[in-house]
PDB file of C-alpha atoms in Angstrom:
ATOM      1  CA  UNK A 646      21.784 -18.915 -16.007  1.00  0.00           C
ATOM      2  CA  UNK A 647      19.200 -21.630 -15.802  1.00  0.00           C
ATOM      3  CA  UNK A 648      16.907 -21.736 -18.820  1.00  0.00           C
ATOM      4  CA  UNK A 649      13.334 -22.882 -18.289  1.00  0.00           C
ATOM      5  CA  UNK A 650      10.980 -24.692 -20.630  1.00  0.00           C
ATOM      6  CA  UNK A 651       7.216 -24.846 -20.100  1.00  0.00           C
ATOM      7  CA  UNK A 652       4.252 -25.826 -22.246  1.00  0.00           C
ATOM      8  CA  UNK A 653       2.973 -22.805 -24.127  1.00  0.00           C
ATOM      9  CA  UNK A 654      -0.658 -23.441 -23.286  1.00  0.00           C
ATOM     10  CA  UNK A 655      -2.976 -25.747 -21.364  1.00  0.00           C
ATOM     11  CA  UNK A 656      -6.724 -26.158 -21.166  1.00  0.00           C
ATOM     12  CA  UNK A 657      -8.712 -27.347 -18.184  1.00  0.00           C
ATOM     13  CA  UNK A 658     -12.217 -27.367 -16.759  1.00  0.00           C
ATOM     14  CA  UNK A 659     -13.523 -25.949 -13.544  1.00  0.00           C
ATOM     15  CA  UNK A 660     -12.978 -28.195 -10.552  1.00  0.00           C
ATOM     16  CA  UNK A 661     -10.094 -30.124 -12.081  1.00  0.00           C
ATOM     17  CA  UNK A 662      -6.550 -30.288 -10.768  1.00  0.00           C
ATOM     18  CA  UNK A 663      -4.003 -28.697 -13.083  1.00  0.00           C
ATOM     19  CA  UNK A 664      -0.332 -29.595 -13.150  1.00  0.00           C
ATOM     20  CA  UNK A 665       2.139 -27.428 -15.056  1.00  0.00           C
ATOM     21  CA  UNK A 666       5.664 -28.761 -15.396  1.00  0.00           C
ATOM     22  CA  UNK A 667       8.759 -26.665 -15.940  1.00  0.00           C
ATOM     23  CA  UNK A 668      12.094 -28.086 -17.096  1.00  0.00           C
ATOM     24  CA  UNK A 669      15.315 -26.493 -15.900  1.00  0.00           C
ATOM     25  CA  UNK A 670      18.123 -28.919 -16.664  1.00  0.00           C
ATOM     26  CA  UNK A 671      21.002 -26.615 -15.783  1.00  0.00           C
ATOM     27  CA  UNK A 672      19.696 -25.379 -12.459  1.00  0.00           C
ATOM     28  CA  UNK A 673      22.505 -24.258 -10.159  1.00  0.00           C
ATOM     29  CA  UNK A 674      23.026 -25.259  -6.543  1.00  0.00           C
ATOM     30  CA  UNK A 675      21.957 -21.861  -5.209  1.00  0.00           C
ATOM     31  CA  UNK A 676      18.919 -21.486  -7.462  1.00  0.00           C
ATOM     32  CA  UNK A 677      15.400 -21.412  -6.095  1.00  0.00           C
ATOM     33  CA  UNK A 678      12.304 -22.186  -8.150  1.00  0.00           C
ATOM     34  CA  UNK A 679       9.514 -19.651  -8.096  1.00  0.00           C
ATOM     35  CA  UNK A 680       6.171 -19.544  -9.870  1.00  0.00           C
ATOM     36  CA  UNK A 681       4.292 -16.404 -10.786  1.00  0.00           C
ATOM     37  CA  UNK A 682       0.794 -15.784 -12.100  1.00  0.00           C
ATOM     38  CA  UNK A 683      -0.073 -12.978 -14.495  1.00  0.00           C
ATOM     39  CA  UNK A 684      -3.499 -11.692 -15.436  1.00  0.00           C
ATOM     40  CA  UNK A 685      -4.015  -9.407 -18.441  1.00  0.00           C
ATOM     41  CA  UNK A 686      -2.994  -5.798 -17.841  1.00  0.00           C
ATOM     42  CA  UNK A 687      -1.340  -6.655 -14.532  1.00  0.00           C
ATOM     43  CA  UNK A 688       2.170  -7.398 -13.374  1.00  0.00           C
ATOM     44  CA  UNK A 689       2.987 -10.974 -12.358  1.00  0.00           C
ATOM     45  CA  UNK A 690       2.342 -11.943  -8.770  1.00  0.00           C
ATOM     46  CA  UNK A 691       4.082 -14.528  -6.615  1.00  0.00           C
ATOM     47  CA  UNK A 692       2.378 -17.890  -6.164  1.00  0.00           C
ATOM     48  CA  UNK A 693       4.850 -20.265  -4.563  1.00  0.00           C
ATOM     49  CA  UNK A 694       8.554 -20.941  -4.158  1.00  0.00           C
ATOM     50  CA  UNK A 695      10.675 -23.929  -3.295  1.00  0.00           C
ATOM     51  CA  UNK A 696      14.161 -25.402  -3.287  1.00  0.00           C
ATOM     52  CA  UNK A 697      13.524 -29.138  -3.069  1.00  0.00           C
ATOM     53  CA  UNK A 698      10.826 -31.737  -2.292  1.00  0.00           C
ATOM     54  CA  UNK A 699       7.333 -30.386  -1.816  1.00  0.00           C
ATOM     55  CA  UNK A 700       5.973 -27.026  -0.796  1.00  0.00           C
ATOM     56  CA  UNK A 701       2.314 -26.250  -0.211  1.00  0.00           C
ATOM     57  CA  UNK A 702       0.492 -23.031   0.525  1.00  0.00           C
ATOM     58  CA  UNK A 703      -3.110 -21.895   0.457  1.00  0.00           C
ATOM     59  CA  UNK A 704      -3.284 -21.658  -3.330  1.00  0.00           C
ATOM     60  CA  UNK A 705      -0.897 -24.245  -4.808  1.00  0.00           C
ATOM     61  CA  UNK A 706       1.625 -26.997  -4.323  1.00  0.00           C
ATOM     62  CA  UNK A 707       5.076 -27.235  -5.817  1.00  0.00           C
ATOM     63  CA  UNK A 708       6.743 -30.573  -6.414  1.00  0.00           C
ATOM     64  CA  UNK A 709      10.494 -30.716  -6.995  1.00  0.00           C
ATOM     65  CA  UNK A 710      12.233 -34.068  -7.613  1.00  0.00           C
ATOM     66  CA  UNK A 711      15.574 -34.904  -6.050  1.00  0.00           C
ATOM     67  CA  UNK A 712      17.605 -33.920  -9.126  1.00  0.00           C
ATOM     68  CA  UNK A 713      15.810 -30.535  -9.252  1.00  0.00           C
ATOM     69  CA  UNK A 714      15.868 -30.538 -13.050  1.00  0.00           C
ATOM     70  CA  UNK A 715      12.161 -29.972 -13.230  1.00  0.00           C
ATOM     71  CA  UNK A 716       9.325 -28.727 -11.076  1.00  0.00           C
ATOM     72  CA  UNK A 717       5.565 -29.070 -11.169  1.00  0.00           C
ATOM     73  CA  UNK A 718       3.065 -26.461 -10.094  1.00  0.00           C
ATOM     74  CA  UNK A 719      -0.185 -28.041  -8.967  1.00  0.00           C
ATOM     75  CA  UNK A 720      -3.393 -26.015  -8.782  1.00  0.00           C
ATOM     76  CA  UNK A 721      -6.184 -27.910  -7.015  1.00  0.00           C
ATOM     77  CA  UNK A 722      -9.772 -27.542  -8.208  1.00  0.00           C
ATOM     78  CA  UNK A 723      -9.253 -24.655 -10.612  1.00  0.00           C
ATOM     79  CA  UNK A 724     -11.913 -22.055 -11.249  1.00  0.00           C
ATOM     80  CA  UNK A 725     -12.481 -19.643 -14.132  1.00  0.00           C
ATOM     81  CA  UNK A 726     -10.513 -17.002 -12.231  1.00  0.00           C
ATOM     82  CA  UNK A 727      -7.382 -19.148 -12.483  1.00  0.00           C
ATOM     83  CA  UNK A 728      -7.230 -18.411 -16.213  1.00  0.00           C
ATOM     84  CA  UNK A 729      -3.887 -16.653 -16.517  1.00  0.00           C
ATOM     85  CA  UNK A 730      -0.294 -17.050 -17.660  1.00  0.00           C
ATOM     86  CA  UNK A 731       1.963 -18.955 -15.274  1.00  0.00           C
ATOM     87  CA  UNK A 732       5.699 -18.395 -15.251  1.00  0.00           C
ATOM     88  CA  UNK A 733       8.406 -20.590 -13.797  1.00  0.00           C
ATOM     89  CA  UNK A 734      11.464 -18.634 -12.683  1.00  0.00           C
ATOM     90  CA  UNK A 735      14.729 -20.225 -11.678  1.00  0.00           C
ATOM     91  CA  UNK A 736      17.484 -18.118 -10.287  1.00  0.00           C
ATOM     92  CA  UNK A 737      19.808 -17.122  -7.549  1.00  0.00           C
ATOM     93  CA  UNK A 738      18.340 -14.492  -5.348  1.00  0.00           C
ATOM     94  CA  UNK A 739      21.376 -13.625  -3.336  1.00  0.00           C
ATOM     95  CA  UNK A 740      21.661  -9.856  -3.460  1.00  0.00           C
ATOM     96  CA  UNK A 741      19.355  -9.699  -6.454  1.00  0.00           C
ATOM     97  CA  UNK A 742      20.442 -11.052  -9.783  1.00  0.00           C
ATOM     98  CA  UNK A 743      19.707 -11.382 -13.463  1.00  0.00           C
ATOM     99  CA  UNK A 744      16.359 -13.103 -13.193  1.00  0.00           C
ATOM    100  CA  UNK A 745      15.132 -14.243 -16.586  1.00  0.00           C
ATOM    101  CA  UNK A 746      11.579 -15.471 -17.078  1.00  0.00           C
ATOM    102  CA  UNK A 747      10.642 -18.166 -19.556  1.00  0.00           C
ATOM    103  CA  UNK A 748       7.793 -17.810 -22.013  1.00  0.00           C
ATOM    104  CA  UNK A 749       5.136 -18.936 -19.560  1.00  0.00           C
ATOM    105  CA  UNK A 750       2.147 -21.259 -19.805  1.00  0.00           C
ATOM    106  CA  UNK A 751      -1.207 -19.819 -20.758  1.00  0.00           C
ATOM    107  CA  UNK A 752      -3.830 -21.686 -18.765  1.00  0.00           C
ATOM    108  CA  UNK A 753      -7.407 -21.511 -19.940  1.00  0.00           C
ATOM    109  CA  UNK A 754     -10.086 -22.792 -17.560  1.00  0.00           C
ATOM    110  CA  UNK A 755     -13.436 -23.542 -19.131  1.00  0.00           C
ATOM    111  CA  UNK A 756     -16.830 -23.938 -17.464  1.00  0.00           C
TER     112      UNK A 756
ATOM    113  CA  UNK B 763       4.604   2.419   0.079  1.00  0.00           C
ATOM    114  CA  UNK B 764       2.175  -0.456   0.059  1.00  0.00           C
ATOM    115  CA  UNK B 765       3.293  -1.748  -3.299  1.00  0.00           C
ATOM    116  CA  UNK B 766       5.425  -1.009  -6.347  1.00  0.00           C
ATOM    117  CA  UNK B 767       4.172   2.104  -8.080  1.00  0.00           C
ATOM    118  CA  UNK B 768       4.839   2.930 -11.704  1.00  0.00           C
ATOM    119  CA  UNK B 769       4.105   6.114 -13.573  1.00  0.00           C
ATOM    120  CA  UNK B 770       2.709   7.001 -15.935  1.00  0.00           C
ATOM    121  CA  UNK B 771       0.361   4.063 -16.377  1.00  0.00           C
ATOM    122  CA  UNK B 772       0.027   4.934 -20.048  1.00  0.00           C
ATOM    123  CA  UNK B 773       2.289   6.943 -22.313  1.00  0.00           C
ATOM    124  CA  UNK B 774       1.689   7.788 -25.944  1.00  0.00           C
ATOM    125  CA  UNK B 775       4.558   9.422 -27.756  1.00  0.00           C
ATOM    126  CA  UNK B 776       5.722  10.195 -31.247  1.00  0.00           C
ATOM    127  CA  UNK B 777       8.571   8.380 -32.904  1.00  0.00           C
ATOM    128  CA  UNK B 778      11.855  10.109 -32.149  1.00  0.00           C
ATOM    129  CA  UNK B 779      10.789  11.596 -28.822  1.00  0.00           C
ATOM    130  CA  UNK B 780      12.416  10.731 -25.500  1.00  0.00           C
ATOM    131  CA  UNK B 781      10.389   9.181 -22.658  1.00  0.00           C
ATOM    132  CA  UNK B 782      11.005   8.622 -18.968  1.00  0.00           C
ATOM    133  CA  UNK B 783       9.318   5.879 -17.026  1.00  0.00           C
ATOM    134  CA  UNK B 784       9.327   5.945 -13.253  1.00  0.00           C
ATOM    135  CA  UNK B 785       9.282   3.191 -10.661  1.00  0.00           C
ATOM    136  CA  UNK B 786       8.794   3.594  -6.919  1.00  0.00           C
ATOM    137  CA  UNK B 787       9.725   0.303  -5.221  1.00  0.00           C
ATOM    138  CA  UNK B 788       8.475  -0.996  -1.917  1.00  0.00           C
ATOM    139  CA  UNK B 789      10.208   0.823   0.898  1.00  0.00           C
ATOM    140  CA  UNK B 790      13.246  -1.098   2.131  1.00  0.00           C
ATOM    141  CA  UNK B 791      13.632  -3.202  -1.011  1.00  0.00           C
ATOM    142  CA  UNK B 792      17.221  -2.948  -2.161  1.00  0.00           C
ATOM    143  CA  UNK B 793      16.824  -4.851  -5.444  1.00  0.00           C
ATOM    144  CA  UNK B 794      14.913  -3.374  -8.357  1.00  0.00           C
ATOM    145  CA  UNK B 795      14.219  -4.861 -11.790  1.00  0.00           C
ATOM    146  CA  UNK B 796      12.965  -3.613 -15.136  1.00  0.00           C
ATOM    147  CA  UNK B 797      11.279  -5.879 -17.660  1.00  0.00           C
ATOM    148  CA  UNK B 798       9.673  -5.283 -21.039  1.00  0.00           C
ATOM    149  CA  UNK B 799       6.625  -7.207 -22.197  1.00  0.00           C
ATOM    150  CA  UNK B 800       5.444  -6.937 -25.766  1.00  0.00           C
ATOM    151  CA  UNK B 801       1.863  -7.779 -26.582  1.00  0.00           C
ATOM    152  CA  UNK B 802       1.236 -11.480 -26.137  1.00  0.00           C
ATOM    153  CA  UNK B 803       4.844 -12.167 -25.210  1.00  0.00           C
ATOM    154  CA  UNK B 804       6.766 -13.115 -22.094  1.00  0.00           C
ATOM    155  CA  UNK B 805       8.852 -10.872 -19.858  1.00  0.00           C
ATOM    156  CA  UNK B 806      12.125  -9.632 -21.335  1.00  0.00           C
ATOM    157  CA  UNK B 807      14.755  -8.792 -18.725  1.00  0.00           C
ATOM    158  CA  UNK B 808      16.242  -5.329 -19.150  1.00  0.00           C
ATOM    159  CA  UNK B 809      18.267  -4.419 -16.073  1.00  0.00           C
ATOM    160  CA  UNK B 810      18.431  -4.814 -12.327  1.00  0.00           C
ATOM    161  CA  UNK B 811      19.786  -2.670  -9.523  1.00  0.00           C
ATOM    162  CA  UNK B 812      21.279  -3.752  -6.241  1.00  0.00           C
ATOM    163  CA  UNK B 813      21.121  -0.545  -4.265  1.00  0.00           C
ATOM    164  CA  UNK B 814      21.983   2.205  -6.731  1.00  0.00           C
ATOM    165  CA  UNK B 815      24.310   0.036  -8.778  1.00  0.00           C
ATOM    166  CA  UNK B 816      23.447  -1.869 -11.938  1.00  0.00           C
ATOM    167  CA  UNK B 817      25.936  -4.775 -12.126  1.00  0.00           C
ATOM    168  CA  UNK B 818      24.694  -5.998 -15.509  1.00  0.00           C
ATOM    169  CA  UNK B 819      23.334  -3.745 -18.246  1.00  0.00           C
ATOM    170  CA  UNK B 820      23.556  -6.323 -21.010  1.00  0.00           C
ATOM    171  CA  UNK B 821      19.797  -6.755 -21.158  1.00  0.00           C
ATOM    172  CA  UNK B 822      19.198  -3.216 -22.376  1.00  0.00           C
ATOM    173  CA  UNK B 823      18.141  -3.538 -26.045  1.00  0.00           C
ATOM    174  CA  UNK B 824      20.243  -0.662 -27.378  1.00  0.00           C
ATOM    175  CA  UNK B 825      22.161   2.421 -26.333  1.00  0.00           C
ATOM    176  CA  UNK B 826      18.916   4.372 -26.586  1.00  0.00           C
ATOM    177  CA  UNK B 827      17.896   2.743 -23.306  1.00  0.00           C
ATOM    178  CA  UNK B 828      19.317   3.814 -19.968  1.00  0.00           C
ATOM    179  CA  UNK B 829      18.292   3.479 -16.354  1.00  0.00           C
ATOM    180  CA  UNK B 830      19.288   4.954 -13.075  1.00  0.00           C
ATOM    181  CA  UNK B 831      18.353   4.620  -9.453  1.00  0.00           C
ATOM    182  CA  UNK B 832      18.932   7.115  -6.699  1.00  0.00           C
ATOM    183  CA  UNK B 833      18.763   6.889  -2.926  1.00  0.00           C
ATOM    184  CA  UNK B 834      18.148   3.154  -3.160  1.00  0.00           C
ATOM    185  CA  UNK B 835      14.608   4.120  -4.029  1.00  0.00           C
ATOM    186  CA  UNK B 836      13.137   5.572  -7.195  1.00  0.00           C
ATOM    187  CA  UNK B 837      14.327   4.324 -10.559  1.00  0.00           C
ATOM    188  CA  UNK B 838      13.907   5.905 -13.961  1.00  0.00           C
ATOM    189  CA  UNK B 839      14.050   4.086 -17.279  1.00  0.00           C
ATOM    190  CA  UNK B 840      14.780   6.468 -20.149  1.00  0.00           C
ATOM    191  CA  UNK B 841      14.269   5.659 -23.796  1.00  0.00           C
ATOM    192  CA  UNK B 842      15.760   8.154 -26.223  1.00  0.00           C
ATOM    193  CA  UNK B 843      14.632   8.646 -29.801  1.00  0.00           C
ATOM    194  CA  UNK B 844      11.780   6.186 -29.393  1.00  0.00           C
ATOM    195  CA  UNK B 845      10.960   3.768 -32.181  1.00  0.00           C
ATOM    196  CA  UNK B 846       7.737   1.916 -32.896  1.00  0.00           C
ATOM    197  CA  UNK B 847       9.326  -1.354 -31.804  1.00  0.00           C
ATOM    198  CA  UNK B 848       9.717   0.155 -28.325  1.00  0.00           C
ATOM    199  CA  UNK B 849       5.946  -0.075 -27.874  1.00  0.00           C
ATOM    200  CA  UNK B 850       5.334  -2.460 -24.984  1.00  0.00           C
ATOM    201  CA  UNK B 851       4.464  -2.653 -21.318  1.00  0.00           C
ATOM    202  CA  UNK B 852       7.426  -1.814 -19.124  1.00  0.00           C
ATOM    203  CA  UNK B 853       7.239  -3.592 -15.780  1.00  0.00           C
ATOM    204  CA  UNK B 854       9.183  -2.799 -12.649  1.00  0.00           C
ATOM    205  CA  UNK B 855       9.665  -5.165  -9.728  1.00  0.00           C
ATOM    206  CA  UNK B 856      11.426  -4.941  -6.403  1.00  0.00           C
ATOM    207  CA  UNK B 857      12.616  -7.432  -3.811  1.00  0.00           C
ATOM    208  CA  UNK B 858      14.390  -7.392  -0.478  1.00  0.00           C
ATOM    209  CA  UNK B 859      17.654  -8.325  -2.154  1.00  0.00           C
ATOM    210  CA  UNK B 860      19.332  -9.019   1.139  1.00  0.00           C
ATOM    211  CA  UNK B 861      19.082 -12.738   1.664  1.00  0.00           C
ATOM    212  CA  UNK B 862      20.729 -15.840   0.315  1.00  0.00           C
ATOM    213  CA  UNK B 863      17.402 -17.580   0.251  1.00  0.00           C
ATOM    214  CA  UNK B 864      14.827 -17.364  -2.486  1.00  0.00           C
ATOM    215  CA  UNK B 865      13.136 -14.021  -2.768  1.00  0.00           C
ATOM    216  CA  UNK B 866       9.839 -12.780  -4.004  1.00  0.00           C
ATOM    217  CA  UNK B 867       9.542 -10.216  -6.752  1.00  0.00           C
ATOM    218  CA  UNK B 868       6.780  -7.684  -6.279  1.00  0.00           C
ATOM    219  CA  UNK B 869       5.659  -6.147  -9.555  1.00  0.00           C
ATOM    220  CA  UNK B 870       4.023  -2.870 -10.376  1.00  0.00           C
ATOM    221  CA  UNK B 871       1.167  -2.646 -12.852  1.00  0.00           C
ATOM    222  CA  UNK B 872       3.462  -1.416 -15.581  1.00  0.00           C
ATOM    223  CA  UNK B 873       3.630   1.480 -18.009  1.00  0.00           C
ATOM    224  CA  UNK B 874       1.985   0.900 -21.361  1.00  0.00           C
ATOM    225  CA  UNK B 875       4.151   2.720 -23.898  1.00  0.00           C
ATOM    226  CA  UNK B 876       2.785   3.379 -27.361  1.00  0.00           C
ATOM    227  CA  UNK B 877       5.046   4.923 -29.987  1.00  0.00           C
ATOM    228  CA  UNK B 878       3.173   6.338 -32.952  1.00  0.00           C
TER     229      UNK B 878
END
């Protein structure tokens, strides 16, 4: 099982770009990388997912280098509402699986 | 349903009592997961189901914890003889579970369990 390591916390200001990096040195060939966002008193929600290179959607970008041993979630022009905990999840999704979350990164966006 | 539904949303119980937590996954999702989240902590994996089977129960904290799923739908997490350290939010998630590609987990809002 791939173990993930993320910074425990990060601070930013409104309008800035935020990059959160996750290390997953023992990622397996079949593993995908998924990022989730969690607000207080809510369950996590899906942000973005990728296998290699770059993925972009309406809320974020995900950069994955060729060796796939790390990944970077990029949030463009953050706002106060982006204050949340962000989790990197690495795992094999074939027919479900033992999906273990890391400790997450608490992002605080200030005015 | 439209999303993952968990009940009750809050449960207060006395130490030593048994509790049952319910999860209704999204219709058609064959994979179902239970996580525990203590205050200010990350998500602790408990168990997952593929269909009605739980291939790996090693995440359950003790033999006081058990889970079942019927009809590839509703799942129940039971905690017997609750202890104060069981106090946490119990989160359920479901996913399609039928593809070799990456999947998305859809989470419920959780059950806040408080053991007095």
